[in-house]
Structures are given as C-alpha cells and as structure tokens.
Short mmCIF file of C-alpha atoms in Angstrom, two decimals:
data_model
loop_
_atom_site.label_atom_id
_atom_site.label_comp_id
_atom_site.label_asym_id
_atom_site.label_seq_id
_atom_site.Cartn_x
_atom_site.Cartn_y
_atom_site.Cartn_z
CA UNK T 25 17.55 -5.56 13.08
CA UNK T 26 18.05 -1.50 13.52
CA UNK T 27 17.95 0.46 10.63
CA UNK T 28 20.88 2.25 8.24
CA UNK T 29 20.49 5.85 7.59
CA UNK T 30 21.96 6.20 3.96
CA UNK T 31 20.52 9.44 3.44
CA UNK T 32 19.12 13.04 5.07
CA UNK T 33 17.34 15.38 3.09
CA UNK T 34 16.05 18.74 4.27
CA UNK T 35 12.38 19.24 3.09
CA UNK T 36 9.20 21.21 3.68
CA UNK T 37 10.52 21.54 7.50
CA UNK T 38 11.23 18.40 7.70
CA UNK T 39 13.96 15.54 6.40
CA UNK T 40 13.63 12.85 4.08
CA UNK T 41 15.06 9.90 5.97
CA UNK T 42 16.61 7.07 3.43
CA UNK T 43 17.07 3.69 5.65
CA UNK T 44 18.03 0.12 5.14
CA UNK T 45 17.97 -2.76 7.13
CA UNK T 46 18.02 -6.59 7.37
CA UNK T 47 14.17 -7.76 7.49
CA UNK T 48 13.69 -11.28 8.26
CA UNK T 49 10.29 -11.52 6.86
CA UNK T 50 11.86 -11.19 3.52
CA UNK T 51 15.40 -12.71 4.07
CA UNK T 52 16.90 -9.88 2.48
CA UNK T 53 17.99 -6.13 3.25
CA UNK T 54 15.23 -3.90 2.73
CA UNK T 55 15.10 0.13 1.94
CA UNK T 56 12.31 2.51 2.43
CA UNK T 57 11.68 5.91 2.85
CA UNK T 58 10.51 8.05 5.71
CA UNK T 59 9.58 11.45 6.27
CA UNK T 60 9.67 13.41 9.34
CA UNK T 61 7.47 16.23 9.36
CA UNK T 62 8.63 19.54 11.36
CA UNK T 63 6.64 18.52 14.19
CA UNK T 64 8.54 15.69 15.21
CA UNK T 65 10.77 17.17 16.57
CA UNK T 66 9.32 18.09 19.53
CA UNK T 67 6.13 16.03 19.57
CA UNK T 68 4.90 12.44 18.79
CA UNK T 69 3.12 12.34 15.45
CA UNK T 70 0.92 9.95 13.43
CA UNK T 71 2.47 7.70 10.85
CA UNK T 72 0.59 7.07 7.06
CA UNK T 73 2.28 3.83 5.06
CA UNK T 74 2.26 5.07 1.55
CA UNK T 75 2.79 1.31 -0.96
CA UNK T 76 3.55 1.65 -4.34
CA UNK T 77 2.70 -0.23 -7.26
CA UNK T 78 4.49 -2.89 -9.55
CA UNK T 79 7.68 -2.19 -10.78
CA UNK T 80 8.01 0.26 -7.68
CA UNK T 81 10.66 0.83 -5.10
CA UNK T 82 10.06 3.12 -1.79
CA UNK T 83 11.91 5.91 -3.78
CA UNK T 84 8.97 6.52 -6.72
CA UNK T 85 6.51 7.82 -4.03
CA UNK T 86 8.43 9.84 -2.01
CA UNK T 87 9.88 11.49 -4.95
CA UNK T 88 7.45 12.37 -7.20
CA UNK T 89 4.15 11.28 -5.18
CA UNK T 90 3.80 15.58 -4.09
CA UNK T 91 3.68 13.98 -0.96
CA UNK T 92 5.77 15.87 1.58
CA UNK T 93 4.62 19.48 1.37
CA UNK T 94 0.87 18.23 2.74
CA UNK T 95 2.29 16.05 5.51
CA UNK T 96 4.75 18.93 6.88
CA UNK T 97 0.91 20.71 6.88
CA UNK T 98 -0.94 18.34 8.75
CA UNK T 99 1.79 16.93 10.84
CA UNK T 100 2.18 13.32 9.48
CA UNK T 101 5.05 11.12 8.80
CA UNK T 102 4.89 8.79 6.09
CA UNK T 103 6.44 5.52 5.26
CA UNK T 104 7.35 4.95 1.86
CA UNK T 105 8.81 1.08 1.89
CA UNK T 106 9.11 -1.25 -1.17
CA UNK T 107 7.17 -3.27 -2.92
CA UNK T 108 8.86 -6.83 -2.93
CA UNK T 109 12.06 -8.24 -1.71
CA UNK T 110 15.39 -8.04 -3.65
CA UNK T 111 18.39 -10.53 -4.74
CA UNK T 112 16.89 -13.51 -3.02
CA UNK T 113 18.54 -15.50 -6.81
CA UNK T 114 14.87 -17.22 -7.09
CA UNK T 115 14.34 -18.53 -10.62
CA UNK T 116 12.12 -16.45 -12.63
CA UNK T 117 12.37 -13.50 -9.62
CA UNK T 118 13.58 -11.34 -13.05
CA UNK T 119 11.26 -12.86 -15.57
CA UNK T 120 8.26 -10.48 -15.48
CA UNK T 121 7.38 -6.94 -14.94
CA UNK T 122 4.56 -8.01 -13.07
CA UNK T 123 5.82 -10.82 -10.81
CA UNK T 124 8.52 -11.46 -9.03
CA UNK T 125 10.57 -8.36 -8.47
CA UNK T 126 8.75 -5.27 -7.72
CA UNK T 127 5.72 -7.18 -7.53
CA UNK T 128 5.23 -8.80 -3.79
CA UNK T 129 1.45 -8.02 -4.30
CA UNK T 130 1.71 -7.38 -0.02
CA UNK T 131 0.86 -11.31 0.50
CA UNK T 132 2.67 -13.91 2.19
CA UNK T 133 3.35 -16.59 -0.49
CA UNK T 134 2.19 -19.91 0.39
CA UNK T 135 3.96 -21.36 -2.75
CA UNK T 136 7.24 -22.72 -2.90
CA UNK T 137 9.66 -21.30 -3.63
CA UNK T 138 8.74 -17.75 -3.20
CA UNK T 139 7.98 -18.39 0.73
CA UNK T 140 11.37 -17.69 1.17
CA UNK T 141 10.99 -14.20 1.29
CA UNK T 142 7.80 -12.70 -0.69
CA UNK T 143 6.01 -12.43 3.00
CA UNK T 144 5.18 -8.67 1.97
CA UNK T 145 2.20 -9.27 4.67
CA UNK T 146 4.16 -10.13 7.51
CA UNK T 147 6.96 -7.47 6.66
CA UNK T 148 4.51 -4.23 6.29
CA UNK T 149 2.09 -5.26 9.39
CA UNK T 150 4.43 -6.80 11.58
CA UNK T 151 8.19 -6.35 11.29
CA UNK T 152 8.44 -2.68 9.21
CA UNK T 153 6.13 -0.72 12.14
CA UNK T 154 7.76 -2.98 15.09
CA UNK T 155 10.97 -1.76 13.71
CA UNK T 156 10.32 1.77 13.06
CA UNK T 157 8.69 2.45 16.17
CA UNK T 158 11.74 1.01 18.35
CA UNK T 159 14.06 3.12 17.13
CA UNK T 160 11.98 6.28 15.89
CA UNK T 161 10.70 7.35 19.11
CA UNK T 162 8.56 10.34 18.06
CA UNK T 163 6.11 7.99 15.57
CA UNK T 164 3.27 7.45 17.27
CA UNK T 165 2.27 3.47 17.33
CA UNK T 166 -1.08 4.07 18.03
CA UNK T 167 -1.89 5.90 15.10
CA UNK T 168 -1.58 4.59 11.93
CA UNK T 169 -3.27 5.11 8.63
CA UNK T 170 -2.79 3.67 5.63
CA UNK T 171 -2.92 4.06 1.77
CA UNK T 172 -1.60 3.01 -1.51
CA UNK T 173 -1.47 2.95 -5.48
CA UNK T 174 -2.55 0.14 -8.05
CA UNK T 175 -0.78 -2.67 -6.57
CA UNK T 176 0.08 -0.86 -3.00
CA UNK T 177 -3.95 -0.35 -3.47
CA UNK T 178 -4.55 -3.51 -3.55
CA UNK T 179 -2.37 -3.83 -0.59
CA UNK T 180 -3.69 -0.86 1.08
CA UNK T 181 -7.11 -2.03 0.99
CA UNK T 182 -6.67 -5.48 1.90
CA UNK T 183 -4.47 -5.15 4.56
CA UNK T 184 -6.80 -2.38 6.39
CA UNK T 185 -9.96 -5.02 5.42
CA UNK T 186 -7.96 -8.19 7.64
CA UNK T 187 -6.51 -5.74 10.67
CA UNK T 188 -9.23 -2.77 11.10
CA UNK T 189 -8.13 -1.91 14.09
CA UNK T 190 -4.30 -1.57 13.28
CA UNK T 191 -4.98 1.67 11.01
CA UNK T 192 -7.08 4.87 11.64
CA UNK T 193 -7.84 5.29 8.09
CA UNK T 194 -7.69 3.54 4.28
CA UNK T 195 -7.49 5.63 0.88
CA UNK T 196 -6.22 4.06 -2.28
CA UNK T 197 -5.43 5.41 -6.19
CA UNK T 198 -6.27 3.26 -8.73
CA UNK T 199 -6.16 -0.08 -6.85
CA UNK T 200 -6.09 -3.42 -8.15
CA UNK T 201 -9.85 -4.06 -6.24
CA UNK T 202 -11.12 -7.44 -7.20
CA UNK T 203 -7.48 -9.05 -8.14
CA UNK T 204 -9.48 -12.51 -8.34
CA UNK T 205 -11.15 -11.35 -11.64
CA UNK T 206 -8.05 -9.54 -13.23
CA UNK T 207 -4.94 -10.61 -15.25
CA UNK T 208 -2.67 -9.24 -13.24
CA UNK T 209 -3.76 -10.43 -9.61
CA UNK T 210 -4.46 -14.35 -11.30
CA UNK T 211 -1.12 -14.46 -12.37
CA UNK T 212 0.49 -13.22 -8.97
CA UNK T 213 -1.67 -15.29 -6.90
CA UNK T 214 -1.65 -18.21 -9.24
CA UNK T 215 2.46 -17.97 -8.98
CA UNK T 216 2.80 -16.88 -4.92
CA UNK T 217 -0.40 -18.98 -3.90
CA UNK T 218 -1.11 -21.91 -6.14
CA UNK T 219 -4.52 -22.86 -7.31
CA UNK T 220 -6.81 -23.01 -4.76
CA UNK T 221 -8.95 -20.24 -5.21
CA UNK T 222 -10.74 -19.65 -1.49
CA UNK T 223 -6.92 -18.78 -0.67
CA UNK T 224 -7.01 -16.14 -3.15
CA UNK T 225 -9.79 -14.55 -2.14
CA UNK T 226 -8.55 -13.58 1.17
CA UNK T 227 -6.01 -11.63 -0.68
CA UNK T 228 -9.00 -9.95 -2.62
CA UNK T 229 -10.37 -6.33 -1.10
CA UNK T 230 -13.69 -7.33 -3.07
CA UNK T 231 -14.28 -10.69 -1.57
CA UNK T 232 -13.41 -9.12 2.05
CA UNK T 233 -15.25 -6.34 2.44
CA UNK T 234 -18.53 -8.83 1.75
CA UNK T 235 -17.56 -10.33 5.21
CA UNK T 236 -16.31 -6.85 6.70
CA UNK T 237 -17.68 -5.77 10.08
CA UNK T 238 -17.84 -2.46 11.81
CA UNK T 239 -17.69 1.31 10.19
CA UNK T 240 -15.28 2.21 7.74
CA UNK T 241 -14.61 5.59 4.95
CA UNK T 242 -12.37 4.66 2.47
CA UNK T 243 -11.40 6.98 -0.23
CA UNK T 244 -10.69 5.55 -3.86
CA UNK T 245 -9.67 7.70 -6.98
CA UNK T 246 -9.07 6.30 -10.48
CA UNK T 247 -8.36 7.79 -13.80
CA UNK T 248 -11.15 7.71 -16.46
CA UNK T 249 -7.93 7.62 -18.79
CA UNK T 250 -6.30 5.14 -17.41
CA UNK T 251 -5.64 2.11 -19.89
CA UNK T 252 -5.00 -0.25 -16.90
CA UNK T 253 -8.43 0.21 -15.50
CA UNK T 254 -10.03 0.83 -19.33
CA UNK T 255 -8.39 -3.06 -19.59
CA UNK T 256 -10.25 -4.53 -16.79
CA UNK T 257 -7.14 -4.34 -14.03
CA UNK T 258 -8.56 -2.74 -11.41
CA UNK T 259 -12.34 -3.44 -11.46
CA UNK T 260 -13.33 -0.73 -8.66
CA UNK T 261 -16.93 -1.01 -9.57
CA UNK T 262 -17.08 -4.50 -8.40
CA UNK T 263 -15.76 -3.15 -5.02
CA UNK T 264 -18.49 -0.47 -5.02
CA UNK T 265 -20.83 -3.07 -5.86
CA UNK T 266 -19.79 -5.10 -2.82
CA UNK T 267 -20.03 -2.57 -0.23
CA UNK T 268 -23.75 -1.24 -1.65
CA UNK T 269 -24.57 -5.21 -1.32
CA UNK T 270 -23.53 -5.50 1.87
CA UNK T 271 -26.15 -2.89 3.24
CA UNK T 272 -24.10 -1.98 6.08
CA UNK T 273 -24.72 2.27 6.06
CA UNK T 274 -21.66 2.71 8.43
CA UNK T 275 -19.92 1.00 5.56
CA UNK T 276 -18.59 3.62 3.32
CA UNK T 277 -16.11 3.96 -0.09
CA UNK T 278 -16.34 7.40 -1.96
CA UNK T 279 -14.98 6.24 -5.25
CA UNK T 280 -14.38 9.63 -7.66
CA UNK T 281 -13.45 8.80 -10.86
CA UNK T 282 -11.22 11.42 -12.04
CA UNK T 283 -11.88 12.82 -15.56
CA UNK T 284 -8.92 11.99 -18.19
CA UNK T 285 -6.33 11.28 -15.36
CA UNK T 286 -4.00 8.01 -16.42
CA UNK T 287 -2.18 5.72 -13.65
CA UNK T 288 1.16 7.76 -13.80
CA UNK T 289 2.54 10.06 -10.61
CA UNK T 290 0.92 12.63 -12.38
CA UNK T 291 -2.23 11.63 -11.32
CA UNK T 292 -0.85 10.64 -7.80
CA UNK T 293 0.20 13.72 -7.06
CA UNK T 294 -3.04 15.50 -8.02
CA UNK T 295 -5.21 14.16 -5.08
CA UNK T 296 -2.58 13.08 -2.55
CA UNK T 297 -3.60 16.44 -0.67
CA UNK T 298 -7.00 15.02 -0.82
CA UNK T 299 -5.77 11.16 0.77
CA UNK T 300 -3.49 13.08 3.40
CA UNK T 301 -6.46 15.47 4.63
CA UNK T 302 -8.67 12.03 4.60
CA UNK T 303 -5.95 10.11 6.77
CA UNK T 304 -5.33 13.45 9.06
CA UNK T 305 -9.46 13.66 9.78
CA UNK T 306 -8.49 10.33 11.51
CA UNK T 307 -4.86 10.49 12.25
CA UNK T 308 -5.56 13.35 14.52
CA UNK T 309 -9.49 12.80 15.67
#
C-alpha cells in the first residue's frame, strides 16, 4: 500500500519526507523517515537504510543522528524506518523496554504470538524498498547500502551477512554483534524465536560471518565509555575474532573503538560523516 506524506521539511537542499503507510509484513501502519538529497531532483540517487536501536522510532535518527548535512554532500538518500511494529494489542507488547515495542530486533518471529506482525526481516528487505522504490522514482534500486546502531546494528549487520548482494555497503555503531552470548539478544530471541538455539544463530552477525563468502569492508565504531558494551551487550570483539578466524583476506571489519564516547546520539553523530563517506565509496563506485 502507497505511502502518506504527513510531513515536508526543507533541509541541507533537500526535504525531510515524513510517510506512513499500511505494511502487511507487520499488520500495522508503519512511519519512517526519508530524506531527499538536492540531487534528486533531477537525477536518480543511491539509497542508505539508517535502523535504530531499542526504544527507537524512525524519528531519533533523522533528528539528531547529524545525518542530513553529509548526505546532501555526497548525494544519498537515507531511510530512517522504525524499529518494531505498533498497536498490534499483543500481551506483554508494553511490558519491557527491551522487547516488544521498539524492539523488533529486524527478525521474523517464529514464535507465537508475535508472528503476527514482528516480521522486521521481511518488512526492511522486502516490502519497505519494494514500496519506496514504486512510488519514489528518483531512488535508485540498484544501489543500496546499509547501516545501523546497537540494535539497528545488529540488524544492519545481519541483514547485509544473509543478502550480500542486496546492499553496496555495511557500517554499524555500537552493534549488538554476537546477540547469542548477550542479555539482551537471549531474551529477544528466546521471546520472538523460542528455544532452539541453531535458529538463533542465524539471527547472530557473529555466527554468520563464520560461514560468509565473498569480499566484504564493514565499518564498526563503539564507545570505550559505553556502559552497554562495558556490560557485555555488544561483544564486538567476538565479531573481530570471527572474521580473523575465518582467514578470508578479502574479508574485512575496521572496528575503531572510540575513546570515552557512550551509546547516546552524541556519539552517533560524531562519525556518521565517517559511515556516509564509507557507504558513498560504494554507493557511487
């Protein structure tokens, strides 16, 4: 179903587009964000899917991500959707901070009775882009990119690891890497999944880039002050590790761990230059 525009914003060059529509995937209306950069208007340009992390929505990124002024540079639009579905009256949807609600973890739940809608997967591979590119005719299809913060890392990184050649490019700040092996990710896939734990770890970037094939550059930054991966949450080092054991050379992850930075937007907005100019060197090879 076609989009809603609820909102047009004037920056950098460009707009801010806010939209809405009825997504089946999720069986509920979904909003996102989307900029435009100046040169779409009279040229096709590349698209970069920016997910956010728990408690989320596709306004946190677009508003205080320092996003925009780097894209109108480089000539990249960027996708800003949410991070679960919404209203779908599921009991215990509104329990938790860190499930449910603002906290699709970018899986398709296998679990009753979250497969009614928590098919994050399906909605941000399949029916978001399908969507977006039928009625936004100067986003170009064929070149997408894709990145993402804790959670939305986690998201980022998994969903480049299972469809390689759907995205150009994969950057991530502070992802949840090896969600297997962390509070957070055994509680969502315990909940959207169930127990059997070979399921889960096709929803782990850790466990999939051990059975990754073909050249990738992905581009991780975390915080050495952030509590989150000081409490064991997002366990990049064991995605490192992975990669280094794998012995692949065209296999490469440039993880910079960024001196006193926490997981806020603060930090986010300190190196997103850095993960747009990584995404444009393929965006626009």
């Amino acid at each position: 179903m076609g989009f809603e525009t609820t909102a047009t914003i004037a920056s950098f060059g460009g707009k801010l587009v806010k939209l809405k529509h009825r997504a089946e995937s999720t069986s509920c209306d979904m909003s996102l964000n989307l900029y435009l950069p100046p040169q779409s208007n009279d040229q096709l340009v590349p698209v970069l899917f920016y997910l956010a992390g728990l408690t989320c929505t596709g306004d946190n990124g677009a508003e205080k991500g320092s996003f925009l002024r780097g894209a109108s540079k480089l000539g990249i639009a960027i996708v800003f959707p949410d991070t679960s579905p919404r209203g779908l009256d599921i009991q215990g949807e509104e329990d938790s901070w860190d499930f449910g609600t603002g906290a699709g973890f970018y899986l398709n739940a296998t679990k009753e009775p979250w497969t009614k809608g928590y098919n994050m997967y399906s909605y941000i591979t399949d029916e978001l882009p399908q969507t977006l590119f039928k009625e936004f005719s100067q986003l170009d299809g064929g070149r997408m990119s894709i990145t993402g913060h804790s959670m939305g890392g986690h998201g980022a990184l998994t969903i480049f690891l299972k469809n390689p050649s759907k995205y150009k490019s994969c950057s991530a700040f502070a992802p949840i890497a090896n969600p297997i092996n962390c509070p957070w990710g055994q509680k969502a896939f315990k909940g959207y999944l169930g127990d059997d734990q070979e399921l889960w770890k096709e929803h782990d970037a850790t466990e999939l880039v051990k059975k990754f094939k073909g050249p990738m550059d992905i581009l991780i930054d975390v915080g050495t002050g952030d509590n989150f991966y000081k409490q064991g949450q997002l366990l990049p080092e064991n995605f490192d590790r992975a990669v280094k054991d794998h012995g692949d050379p065209s296999m490469q992850v440039t993880i910079r761990m960024q001196p006193d930075y926490d997981h806020s937007y603060f930090f986010i907005s300190s190196f997103a230059d850095d993960h747009l100019e990584h995404a444009a060197k393929y965006l626009h090879a």
